Amino acid sequence: MSNSPLVEVRGLKKQFGPTVVLRGIDLIQSCGECVALIGPSGCGKTTFLRCLNQLETHDAGTVRISSLTLSAGETVPGSKLQQLRQTAGMVFQQFHLFPHRTALENVMEGPLHVLGTPLAESKALAHGLLAKVGLADRAHFRPSQLSGGQQQRVAIARALAMGPEILLLDEPTSALDPELREEVRDVLVRLGDEGMTMIVVTHDMDLARRLADRVLFFADGVVAESGPAEEMFTAAKTDRAREFLRRVRG
Amino acid sequence: MNAAPLSSLPNPLGFLTYKNERARPNSGSFWSFPLFFSPHNPLSPLVDPVCPARWGGRFRILSRFNYPGRSRPVFSLRLLWLCLVSIVAARADTWTDIQRRGVLRWGGDAEGGAPYVYHPPNDPDRLTGFEVDFAEALCKRLGVKSEFVQFGWNNLVPGLQQGGNYDVIIAGLERSSENLAKIAMSRPYFAFGQQLVTRADRPQVLQMADLGRGSVGVLSGSSSFHLASAQPGLQVRVYDDNVNYFKDLELGRLDAVLTDTPIAQVNLAGNSKLRPAGPPFEFGYYAVGIRSADTHLLDRINGAIEVLLVDGTLEKSYARYGLWNAEQAALSAWKPASSESSPTSGGRRSALREWRTYLPILLRAAVTTVWVTGAGMTLAVAWGALLALVRQYSPKPLRWAAIVYIEVFRGTPLLLQLYFIYFGLAQQFGWNLSAGLAAVLALGLNYAATEAENYRAGLEAVPRGQTEAALALGMTRGMAIRRVILPQALRISLPSVTNDFIAMFKDSSIVSVIGLMELTKEYQIRGLDTGDYIGVGLMTAAIYFVLGYAASLGVAVLERRLR
Ligand SMILES: Nc1ncnc2c1ncn2[C@@H]1O[C@H](COP(=O)(O)OP(=O)(O)OP(=O)(O)O)[C@@H](O)[C@H]1O
Ligand SMILES: [Mg+2]
């Protein structure tokens, strides 16, 4: 791990009209570390993730990812935005694969058209990534011909194809049937083992336990509690976190 | 048309008197009662054979008040039968009708009708022209009032044949064998010739042969049309009026116009840009068009025209328009050629039996339909996509401009836009577009508005997540639209675009108004020529159907590929 952290968020605030969603979030994350965000529905986890790659603009505070720093209120030039998004890849709860392209084309889309990687190279890269997520034999399938778990793995491969330094994952397993979650968890855990830096928003405690080095518990727009995964799951300090964990475990 | 209104039926009294006043001889089947009693029928026991005008009077003895003494029920039944038959097949001599009305209704077309029938530009409410003068003199002579009925020139003859709301045609209708095969025609009231007109800057053109492969404008369905069509190599452009081909000639869109002498005379007067190319040729006569059955009306009109020619009335009228000449002076001595066929009702040819002649003609016209639609739709699809993108994604002033464009082009008639582009732009800016280009532009620009709305529906139907996924990959907004949103939106809009393509295919018939000979226009002309609207119509419909169906199949394949 390098000395300076990969992600540095300070005092991040965000509101939608009168609704204040994030009241000042701080996060320091080093390279290769996996952080899980948990918390009750509507507490702003997705919003926080979207602020990190600027699908939402934040109202106050600063976000630094790698060498890119974004202050609130700053008009960010398009090129910087694109650089940020290439640095921080995103995986959505609903996959959002491009339905008019095959799995292979979905993965190639970024390198070929955004990065300008030559066709043959992009193709080789895409094939490699599909193999890595266990879908070498599904390269020429359209998203509509794939199961949810397969689609999500293609989406992960698509994000990885841009060569990001960090992956932002918004509930990657929650749109899947329970029996399909495991294949996605396996892929993510393997990625984590390979040293990928990740922030994963999840209600899937199995995923969080297997993947996360650290868990952040969001409540009322702030980080109510944080700590190493094992400690959080066995001995959360705050009542709210304990209450929440008991409920999600069922 | 002449059937007794049903509203008169419930009242038996009114029914009978009405019937008595209305009964007229008929040209229909033997069993229809007027023919049975017609003056030409030896079986006719009741009627004064000489004067059908008295028919109504003689019949009146049968009314319930005058009836001398036969048992009423039997008689009433017979009368009822007569009435029913005459309701079904009613057509009596129009002359009786005209006299009863005291008005002769003559059909003509005032659109671009100078010097025949037209509204003078300085007094647009008035109707004038040498045919108005002729009609009025004729009516005065016949002792009735004159009433003009506006009707599309092309359809005057079938209109008259099918009853129509006019009694006769006075509309520069040629006393041609084609017309005589369909309707009766009076003796001539005017002698005309064909005049080739060209631009003053083309002194070498003296006859049609000098035009080579040039283009000539003619009136649809006129004798000029047939003459020009018979000239090998010549490009014939067909117009629906007598004004616009002169405009196109002046603008250089045509090399010449072939038209009747009176029209040429009016348009050449005081126009230094145009000149007559050689002397008039192919002389012919204008005559009053009359239904074949109206023999009494025909006799009356013939008698009246003769008087008007001899007593100098027509000379005075025509001279006012500068149209009196030696040919007109010779009209009073006119005698019908002995070989002249008497009118046979119908005069139809079977186009289906002659499909070898007509199918190639129709197919040639279909080529125009196809390329106009193809080019028009290509423009509409591309320009519509741009409009939709501007409307959806661009900053406000541009977005408003796109919305205004879409609403204006969707909200105004295509015909108006076509005229605007073809004639308006030439008049205002000197943009002298060819008819083909104007047609493609009008169809394309108009349909682009519709396509833009189709695409907008498509764009709005693509989930937001798609844009976000594209942006999250580091795409620019433009790239996200181009690579992710548009392809999906197009796929969603494709069925509507296909519908519009087929709609444009049919709408393209409108371009005939600027002289493009497309399929529907060809149908109209050939239907008129042969009188076989059904035969030609079936062939035309078959061509439309085959082409339209082929297009649908093509799109279906495309759709499957895109899926
Ligand atoms: N574009 C928006 N406009 C207005 N309000 C929004 C918008 N996006 C999110 N919100 C609100 O912000 C709050 C936080 O939403 P967010 O999606 O971040 O919650 P979450 O923690 O991800 O919840 P969940 O666990 O259900 O996904 C919610 O109350 C939501 O209604
Ligand atoms: Mg969420």
Short mmCIF file of N, CA, C and O and ligand atoms in Angstrom, two decimals, chain A residues 14-17 19-22 38-50 56 93 170-171 174 201-203 218, chain B residues 464, ligand 1:
data_model
loop_
_atom_site.label_atom_id
_atom_site.label_comp_id
_atom_site.label_asym_id
_atom_site.label_seq_id
_atom_site.Cartn_x
_atom_site.Cartn_y
_atom_site.Cartn_z
N LYS A 14 -24.62 17.08 0.90
CA LYS A 14 -25.46 17.06 -0.30
C LYS A 14 -26.91 17.18 0.11
O LYS A 14 -27.37 16.52 1.06
N GLN A 15 -27.64 18.07 -0.55
CA GLN A 15 -29.08 18.11 -0.32
C GLN A 15 -29.83 18.21 -1.64
O GLN A 15 -29.33 18.75 -2.63
N PHE A 16 -31.01 17.60 -1.66
CA PHE A 16 -31.90 17.72 -2.83
C PHE A 16 -33.00 18.69 -2.43
O PHE A 16 -33.87 18.34 -1.64
N GLY A 17 -32.96 19.89 -2.96
CA GLY A 17 -33.94 20.90 -2.54
C GLY A 17 -33.85 21.06 -1.04
O GLY A 17 -32.76 21.27 -0.51
N THR A 19 -34.40 18.74 1.17
CA THR A 19 -34.02 17.49 1.85
C THR A 19 -32.51 17.39 1.97
O THR A 19 -31.80 17.24 0.97
N VAL A 20 -32.02 17.47 3.20
CA VAL A 20 -30.58 17.31 3.40
C VAL A 20 -30.30 15.81 3.50
O VAL A 20 -30.86 15.14 4.35
N VAL A 21 -29.46 15.30 2.61
CA VAL A 21 -29.21 13.86 2.58
C VAL A 21 -27.88 13.52 3.26
O VAL A 21 -27.81 12.64 4.11
N LEU A 22 -26.84 14.25 2.87
CA LEU A 22 -25.52 14.00 3.47
C LEU A 22 -25.12 15.24 4.27
O LEU A 22 -25.13 16.35 3.74
N ILE A 38 -23.02 0.47 4.89
CA ILE A 38 -24.32 -0.10 5.22
C ILE A 38 -25.13 0.96 5.92
O ILE A 38 -24.62 2.02 6.30
N GLY A 39 -26.40 0.71 6.04
CA GLY A 39 -27.25 1.68 6.72
C GLY A 39 -28.67 1.56 6.21
O GLY A 39 -28.92 0.95 5.16
N PRO A 40 -29.62 2.13 6.96
CA PRO A 40 -31.03 1.99 6.58
C PRO A 40 -31.32 2.62 5.22
O PRO A 40 -30.60 3.49 4.74
N SER A 41 -32.38 2.14 4.64
CA SER A 41 -32.78 2.62 3.31
C SER A 41 -33.04 4.13 3.35
O SER A 41 -33.64 4.64 4.29
N GLY A 42 -32.56 4.83 2.32
CA GLY A 42 -32.81 6.27 2.21
C GLY A 42 -31.85 7.11 3.01
O GLY A 42 -32.02 8.32 3.11
N CYS A 43 -30.81 6.51 3.57
CA CYS A 43 -29.90 7.29 4.40
C CYS A 43 -28.82 7.97 3.57
O CYS A 43 -28.00 8.72 4.10
N GLY A 44 -28.78 7.72 2.26
CA GLY A 44 -27.87 8.47 1.39
C GLY A 44 -26.66 7.71 0.91
O GLY A 44 -25.70 8.32 0.43
N LYS A 45 -26.68 6.39 1.00
CA LYS A 45 -25.51 5.61 0.56
C LYS A 45 -25.28 5.76 -0.94
O LYS A 45 -24.16 6.03 -1.40
N THR A 46 -26.36 5.57 -1.72
CA THR A 46 -26.24 5.70 -3.17
C THR A 46 -25.80 7.11 -3.54
O THR A 46 -24.93 7.31 -4.38
N THR A 47 -26.41 8.09 -2.89
CA THR A 47 -26.08 9.48 -3.17
C THR A 47 -24.58 9.73 -2.94
O THR A 47 -23.91 10.38 -3.74
N PHE A 48 -24.07 9.18 -1.83
CA PHE A 48 -22.64 9.35 -1.53
C PHE A 48 -21.77 8.77 -2.65
O PHE A 48 -20.85 9.39 -3.15
N LEU A 49 -22.13 7.57 -3.08
CA LEU A 49 -21.37 6.90 -4.13
C LEU A 49 -21.39 7.72 -5.43
O LEU A 49 -20.37 7.88 -6.11
N ARG A 50 -22.58 8.26 -5.73
CA ARG A 50 -22.73 9.04 -6.98
C ARG A 50 -22.00 10.37 -6.90
O ARG A 50 -21.59 10.90 -7.93
N GLU A 56 -23.65 12.90 -9.25
CA GLU A 56 -24.29 14.01 -8.54
C GLU A 56 -23.18 14.98 -8.14
O GLU A 56 -22.07 14.56 -7.80
N GLN A 93 -26.76 -1.16 -9.27
CA GLN A 93 -27.66 -2.18 -8.74
C GLN A 93 -28.41 -2.89 -9.87
O GLN A 93 -28.56 -4.10 -9.86
N ASP A 170 -22.82 -0.21 -6.21
CA ASP A 170 -24.05 0.13 -5.50
C ASP A 170 -24.95 -1.09 -5.43
O ASP A 170 -25.60 -1.45 -6.40
N GLU A 171 -24.97 -1.72 -4.28
CA GLU A 171 -25.79 -2.91 -4.05
C GLU A 171 -25.69 -3.89 -5.23
O GLU A 171 -26.68 -4.19 -5.88
N SER A 174 -28.19 -6.97 -4.86
CA SER A 174 -29.54 -6.91 -4.29
C SER A 174 -30.63 -7.09 -5.34
O SER A 174 -31.77 -7.36 -4.99
N VAL A 201 -21.67 -0.46 -1.54
CA VAL A 201 -22.88 -0.21 -0.76
C VAL A 201 -23.66 -1.50 -0.79
O VAL A 201 -23.85 -2.07 -1.86
N THR A 202 -24.07 -1.98 0.40
CA THR A 202 -24.76 -3.28 0.35
C THR A 202 -25.61 -3.55 1.58
O THR A 202 -25.37 -3.02 2.66
N HIS A 203 -26.66 -4.29 1.34
CA HIS A 203 -27.44 -4.85 2.45
C HIS A 203 -27.11 -6.33 2.61
O HIS A 203 -27.72 -7.01 3.41
N PHE A 218 -23.95 4.19 7.91
CA PHE A 218 -24.54 5.51 7.64
C PHE A 218 -25.86 5.62 8.38
O PHE A 218 -26.65 4.67 8.38
N ARG B 464 -33.05 6.23 -17.98
CA ARG B 464 -32.00 7.14 -17.55
C ARG B 464 -30.71 6.41 -17.20
O ARG B 464 -29.61 6.91 -17.37
N1 LIG C 1 -32.46 13.06 -7.54
C1 LIG C 1 -33.03 13.16 -6.32
N2 LIG C 1 -33.88 14.17 -6.06
C2 LIG C 1 -34.45 14.31 -4.86
N3 LIG C 1 -34.24 13.49 -3.85
C3 LIG C 1 -33.38 12.46 -4.02
C4 LIG C 1 -32.74 12.26 -5.27
N4 LIG C 1 -31.96 11.15 -5.18
C5 LIG C 1 -32.11 10.70 -3.89
N5 LIG C 1 -32.95 11.48 -3.21
C6 LIG C 1 -33.34 11.32 -1.80
O1 LIG C 1 -32.16 11.25 -1.07
C7 LIG C 1 -32.30 10.32 -0.02
C8 LIG C 1 -31.17 9.33 -0.08
O2 LIG C 1 -31.31 8.52 -1.23
P1 LIG C 1 -30.29 7.36 -1.58
O3 LIG C 1 -30.75 6.74 -2.85
O4 LIG C 1 -28.93 7.89 -1.52
O5 LIG C 1 -30.57 6.37 -0.39
P2 LIG C 1 -29.90 4.93 -0.16
O6 LIG C 1 -29.22 5.02 1.15
O7 LIG C 1 -29.13 4.53 -1.30
O8 LIG C 1 -31.19 4.04 0.02
P3 LIG C 1 -31.40 2.50 -0.43
O9 LIG C 1 -30.76 1.67 0.58
O10 LIG C 1 -32.86 2.34 -0.42
O11 LIG C 1 -30.81 2.40 -1.81
C9 LIG C 1 -33.66 9.66 -0.18
O12 LIG C 1 -34.53 10.24 0.77
C10 LIG C 1 -34.07 10.04 -1.56
O13 LIG C 1 -35.46 10.23 -1.59
#
